[in-house]
Coordinates of C-alpha atoms in Angstrom, one line a residue:
M1 CA 6.6 99.1 33.7
S2 CA 8.8 95.8 33.6
G3 CA 9.8 93.8 30.5
R4 CA 10.2 90.4 32.3
S5 CA 6.3 91.0 33.2
R6 CA 5.8 91.0 29.3
P7 CA 7.8 88.7 27.7
S8 CA 7.1 87.0 24.5
L9 CA 7.2 83.2 23.9
Q10 CA 10.5 83.0 22.6
R11 CA 11.8 84.9 25.8
V12 CA 9.9 82.9 28.2
L13 CA 11.5 79.9 26.5
D14 CA 15.4 81.0 26.4
E15 CA 14.9 81.4 30.4
P16 CA 17.3 78.7 31.4
C17 CA 15.1 77.9 34.3
A18 CA 12.3 76.5 30.7
Y19 CA 14.0 73.2 31.3
L20 CA 12.2 72.6 34.9
L21 CA 8.6 72.8 32.9
W22 CA 9.5 69.9 31.7
P23 CA 8.8 67.0 35.1
R24 CA 5.7 68.8 36.2
A25 CA 4.5 68.4 32.5
A26 CA 4.9 64.5 32.7
L27 CA 3.2 64.6 35.9
M28 CA 0.4 65.8 34.3
Q29 CA 0.5 63.5 31.3
L30 CA 0.8 60.8 33.1
A31 CA -2.4 61.6 35.1
H32 CA -4.5 61.4 32.6
P33 CA -6.7 57.9 31.6
A34 CA -6.0 57.8 27.5
I35 CA -2.2 58.8 27.5
A36 CA -0.9 57.6 30.1
P37 CA -1.2 53.7 28.8
T38 CA 0.6 54.9 25.8
E39 CA 3.4 56.3 28.1
A40 CA 4.2 53.4 30.5
Q41 CA 4.4 50.6 27.1
S42 CA 6.5 53.2 25.0
G43 CA 9.5 52.8 27.5
A44 CA 11.2 56.5 26.8
Y45 CA 11.3 57.3 30.8
A46 CA 13.4 54.5 31.7
N47 CA 15.8 54.2 29.0
R48 CA 15.5 58.2 27.4
G49 CA 14.5 60.2 29.8
A50 CA 16.8 62.7 29.7
Q51 CA 16.8 62.6 25.7
R52 CA 12.7 63.0 26.5
W53 CA 13.7 66.1 28.6
S54 CA 16.1 68.2 26.4
G55 CA 14.3 67.0 23.0
T56 CA 11.2 68.8 24.2
V57 CA 12.3 71.8 25.6
N58 CA 14.7 72.2 21.9
Y59 CA 11.1 71.5 20.3
L60 CA 9.4 74.0 22.0
R61 CA 12.2 76.6 21.2
M62 CA 12.0 75.7 17.9
V63 CA 8.5 76.4 17.3
A64 CA 8.7 79.6 19.1
G65 CA 11.1 80.6 17.4
G66 CA 11.2 79.1 13.4
D67 CA 9.7 79.7 10.6
D68 CA 6.8 78.5 8.5
E69 CA 9.6 76.5 6.9
V70 CA 10.9 75.3 10.4
N71 CA 7.7 74.1 11.0
R72 CA 6.3 71.9 8.5
L73 CA 10.3 70.1 9.0
L74 CA 8.6 69.6 12.7
V75 CA 5.7 68.3 11.1
R76 CA 7.5 65.5 9.6
E77 CA 9.5 65.2 12.5
V78 CA 6.6 64.5 15.1
N79 CA 4.5 62.2 12.8
R80 CA 7.8 59.9 12.6
V81 CA 8.3 59.8 15.6
H82 CA 4.6 59.3 16.6
A83 CA 4.0 56.4 14.0
G84 CA 6.2 54.5 16.0
V85 CA 4.6 54.5 19.0
R86 CA 2.7 51.2 19.9
V87 CA -0.9 51.5 20.4
P88 CA -1.0 49.6 24.1
D89 CA -2.7 46.4 24.3
G90 CA -6.7 46.5 24.9
S91 CA -6.6 50.6 23.9
A92 CA -10.0 51.9 21.9
V93 CA -7.5 54.6 20.6
R94 CA -5.7 52.6 17.2
R95 CA -3.4 55.5 16.9
P96 CA -3.3 57.2 20.6
A97 CA 0.1 59.6 19.6
F98 CA -2.3 61.3 16.9
D99 CA -5.4 61.8 19.4
A100 CA -6.3 65.6 18.7
D101 CA -7.6 65.3 22.4
N102 CA -4.4 63.7 23.2
Q103 CA -2.5 66.1 22.1
R104 CA -4.2 69.2 23.7
W105 CA -3.7 68.5 27.2
V106 CA -0.1 67.3 26.2
A107 CA 0.4 71.3 25.5
A108 CA -1.2 73.0 27.9
T109 CA 0.6 70.4 30.2
W110 CA 3.6 72.0 28.2
F111 CA 2.0 76.3 28.5
L112 CA 0.4 75.4 31.9
S113 CA 4.4 74.5 33.4
M114 CA 6.4 76.9 31.6
I115 CA 4.0 79.6 32.8
D116 CA 4.9 78.5 36.4
V117 CA 8.1 77.9 36.0
Y118 CA 8.6 81.6 34.9
R119 CA 6.1 83.2 37.1
L120 CA 8.0 81.7 39.4
L121 CA 11.4 81.8 39.4
V122 CA 11.6 85.1 37.2
S123 CA 8.5 87.1 37.5
D124 CA 4.7 87.9 37.1
I125 CA 3.3 88.0 33.9
D126 CA 0.4 91.0 32.8
D127 CA -2.8 89.4 32.5
D128 CA -3.1 90.5 28.3
V129 CA 0.1 88.7 27.8
L130 CA -0.8 86.0 29.4
D131 CA -3.7 85.9 26.2
L132 CA -1.7 86.5 24.0
L133 CA 0.9 84.3 24.8
L134 CA -1.8 81.5 25.2
A135 CA -2.7 82.3 21.1
D136 CA 0.9 82.0 20.1
F137 CA 1.7 78.5 21.7
A138 CA -1.2 76.9 20.1
R139 CA 1.4 76.7 17.1
V140 CA 2.9 74.4 19.4
G141 CA -0.5 71.6 19.4
S142 CA -0.7 71.7 15.8
I143 CA 2.3 70.3 15.1
L144 CA 0.8 67.8 17.5
Q145 CA -2.3 67.3 15.2
M146 CA -3.9 69.2 17.6
D147 CA -7.7 71.0 16.2
L148 CA -6.6 74.9 16.7
D149 CA -10.5 75.3 17.2
D150 CA -10.1 73.3 20.7
W151 CA -7.5 75.2 21.8
P152 CA -8.8 77.9 25.0
R153 CA -9.3 81.2 23.7
D154 CA -8.2 83.2 27.0
F155 CA -5.5 82.0 29.6
T156 CA -9.8 82.1 32.0
A157 CA -10.9 78.9 29.6
F158 CA -7.1 77.6 29.7
E159 CA -7.9 77.3 33.3
E160 CA -11.4 76.7 33.3
Y161 CA -10.1 73.6 31.0
V162 CA -7.0 72.5 32.8
A163 CA -9.5 72.0 35.9
A164 CA -12.0 70.0 34.1
V165 CA -9.4 67.4 32.8
Q166 CA -8.2 67.0 36.3
E167 CA -11.4 65.9 37.5
G168 CA -10.9 63.1 35.8
F169 CA -7.9 62.5 37.3
P170 CA -8.0 58.9 38.7
S171 CA -7.5 58.6 42.8
S172 CA -4.2 57.4 42.4
L173 CA -1.7 55.1 39.4
P174 CA -1.1 51.9 40.1
R175 CA 2.3 50.1 40.6
S176 CA 3.2 47.0 40.4
G177 CA 3.0 44.8 43.4
P178 CA 6.4 42.7 44.6
D179 CA 5.3 39.6 42.7
A180 CA 4.6 41.5 39.3
D181 CA 6.4 40.6 36.3
P182 CA 9.4 41.8 35.6
E183 CA 8.3 43.1 32.0
Q184 CA 5.0 44.1 34.2
V185 CA 5.2 48.3 33.4
L186 CA 2.0 51.0 34.9
P187 CA 1.7 53.7 34.7
G188 CA 2.7 54.8 39.5
D189 CA 5.9 52.9 38.0
V190 CA 6.8 55.3 34.8
A191 CA 5.7 58.4 37.1
A192 CA 9.0 57.4 39.6
Q193 CA 11.4 57.2 36.3
V194 CA 10.4 61.1 36.3
F195 CA 12.8 62.1 38.3
S196 CA 14.8 59.3 38.3
A197 CA 19.1 59.9 37.8
Y198 CA 18.9 58.0 34.9
S199 CA 15.6 60.6 33.6
L200 CA 18.3 63.2 34.2
P201 CA 20.6 65.6 32.0
F202 CA 23.9 64.6 33.5
R203 CA 23.7 68.5 34.6
F204 CA 21.1 68.6 36.6
V205 CA 22.0 65.1 38.8
R206 CA 22.3 67.3 41.8
W207 CA 20.2 69.2 41.6
A208 CA 17.4 66.5 41.9
P209 CA 16.3 67.5 45.5
R210 CA 15.5 70.5 44.4
I211 CA 14.0 69.7 41.3
R212 CA 11.5 67.1 43.5
V213 CA 10.4 69.9 45.6
L214 CA 9.8 72.6 42.9
T215 CA 7.9 70.4 40.8
W216 CA 6.0 69.5 43.2
G217 CA 5.6 72.8 44.7
M218 CA 4.3 73.5 41.2
A219 CA 1.8 70.5 40.9
G220 CA -0.6 71.7 43.3
P221 CA -2.9 69.4 45.9
D222 CA -4.7 67.4 43.3
L223 CA -2.0 66.1 41.4
R224 CA 0.1 65.4 44.5
T225 CA -2.5 63.2 45.8
V226 CA -2.6 61.4 42.7
Y227 CA 0.4 61.0 43.4
G228 CA 0.3 59.9 47.1
I229 CA 3.1 62.9 47.7
D230 CA 2.3 63.9 51.4
W231 CA 2.8 68.1 51.9
N232 CA 3.3 69.3 55.0
D233 CA 4.3 72.9 56.0
E234 CA 8.0 71.8 56.5
T235 CA 8.1 70.6 52.9
Q236 CA 6.1 73.9 51.5
R237 CA 8.8 76.2 53.7
R238 CA 11.8 73.8 51.6
F239 CA 9.4 74.4 48.7
E240 CA 8.8 78.4 49.4
A241 CA 13.4 78.7 50.1
T242 CA 13.7 76.8 47.5
V243 CA 12.2 79.3 46.0
R244 CA 14.0 82.3 47.0
R245 CA 16.9 80.9 46.1
L246 CA 16.8 80.2 42.6
R247 CA 15.3 83.1 41.5
R248 CA 17.9 85.1 42.7
I249 CA 20.6 82.4 40.5
T250 CA 17.8 82.8 37.6
A251 CA 18.2 87.2 38.1
R252 CA 22.4 87.0 38.1
H253 CA 23.0 85.1 35.2
P254 CA 20.9 86.7 32.1
F255 CA 23.3 85.7 29.9
R256 CA 22.5 82.4 29.4
R257 CA 19.5 83.4 27.6
R258 CA 21.9 83.6 24.6
R259 CA 22.9 79.9 25.0
A260 CA 19.2 78.5 24.6
R261 CA 19.5 80.4 21.3
R262 CA 22.8 78.9 20.0
S263 CA 20.9 75.8 21.0
T264 CA 18.4 76.3 19.3
R265 CA 20.0 78.2 15.8
R266 CA 21.9 74.2 15.8
A267 CA 18.5 72.6 16.4
I268 CA 16.7 74.5 13.6
D269 CA 20.6 73.9 11.8
G270 CA 19.9 70.2 11.9
L271 CA 16.8 69.6 10.9
R272 CA 16.5 71.2 7.7
P273 CA 19.1 68.9 6.0
Q274 CA 16.7 66.0 6.6
A275 CA 13.8 67.8 4.3
G276 CA 16.1 66.1 1.9
A277 CA 16.5 62.9 3.3

């Protein structure tokens, strides 16, 4: 039995390819009617997309590798950041970034994207391990104000939850027309920024075409329909070829997991002094 098919949460997140979870998760969040307005107004993708990308992955790794003290510090830091999120005009939710249902969906988009990236580029995962990983990942959502009782009990229930939320996606996302005010930013506009050069971490810029094809390949037909993505047989072949190429690269460079662990330790060390700030 291969250890790769029975990974821990830490092992999954330490894989270098874990960084590829972010674009797909971001697109799933922007397609959620209750989350999209806040994401569009925050401007995070336009002016600090790279920081948002790397910060998300570092956060996930810190939760997976941290102890109770680290998680308490993360709760404080996440709450501080979320307290600054503005409420969109006309929103019925007073504090959207603290809404438990919204944060459950955010956690779900990260988990699904993380699992799909690992299964695509590293190895399949045994069914019982999927249940264990899902239960372990609940820590991520709890720090985000998610109600733990609402987290799916097993991977089958998780898939049913994701499918139910996706049924509520709009048929398409609104985008600004040529006559719109320059200040106007709609969810469809923000989605276009997910793959822009200024949203990508610098080391990923040259990989942008492959990141796009991987993201949309993992997204599935429902999400591609929301964004109006034309996915034909030729695109599918490019996606499968990209997967084969990156799977070989991933297999040749396992040492990079140590780099991820060092980065996580540095991030945790940088978080601790803030407790006395």
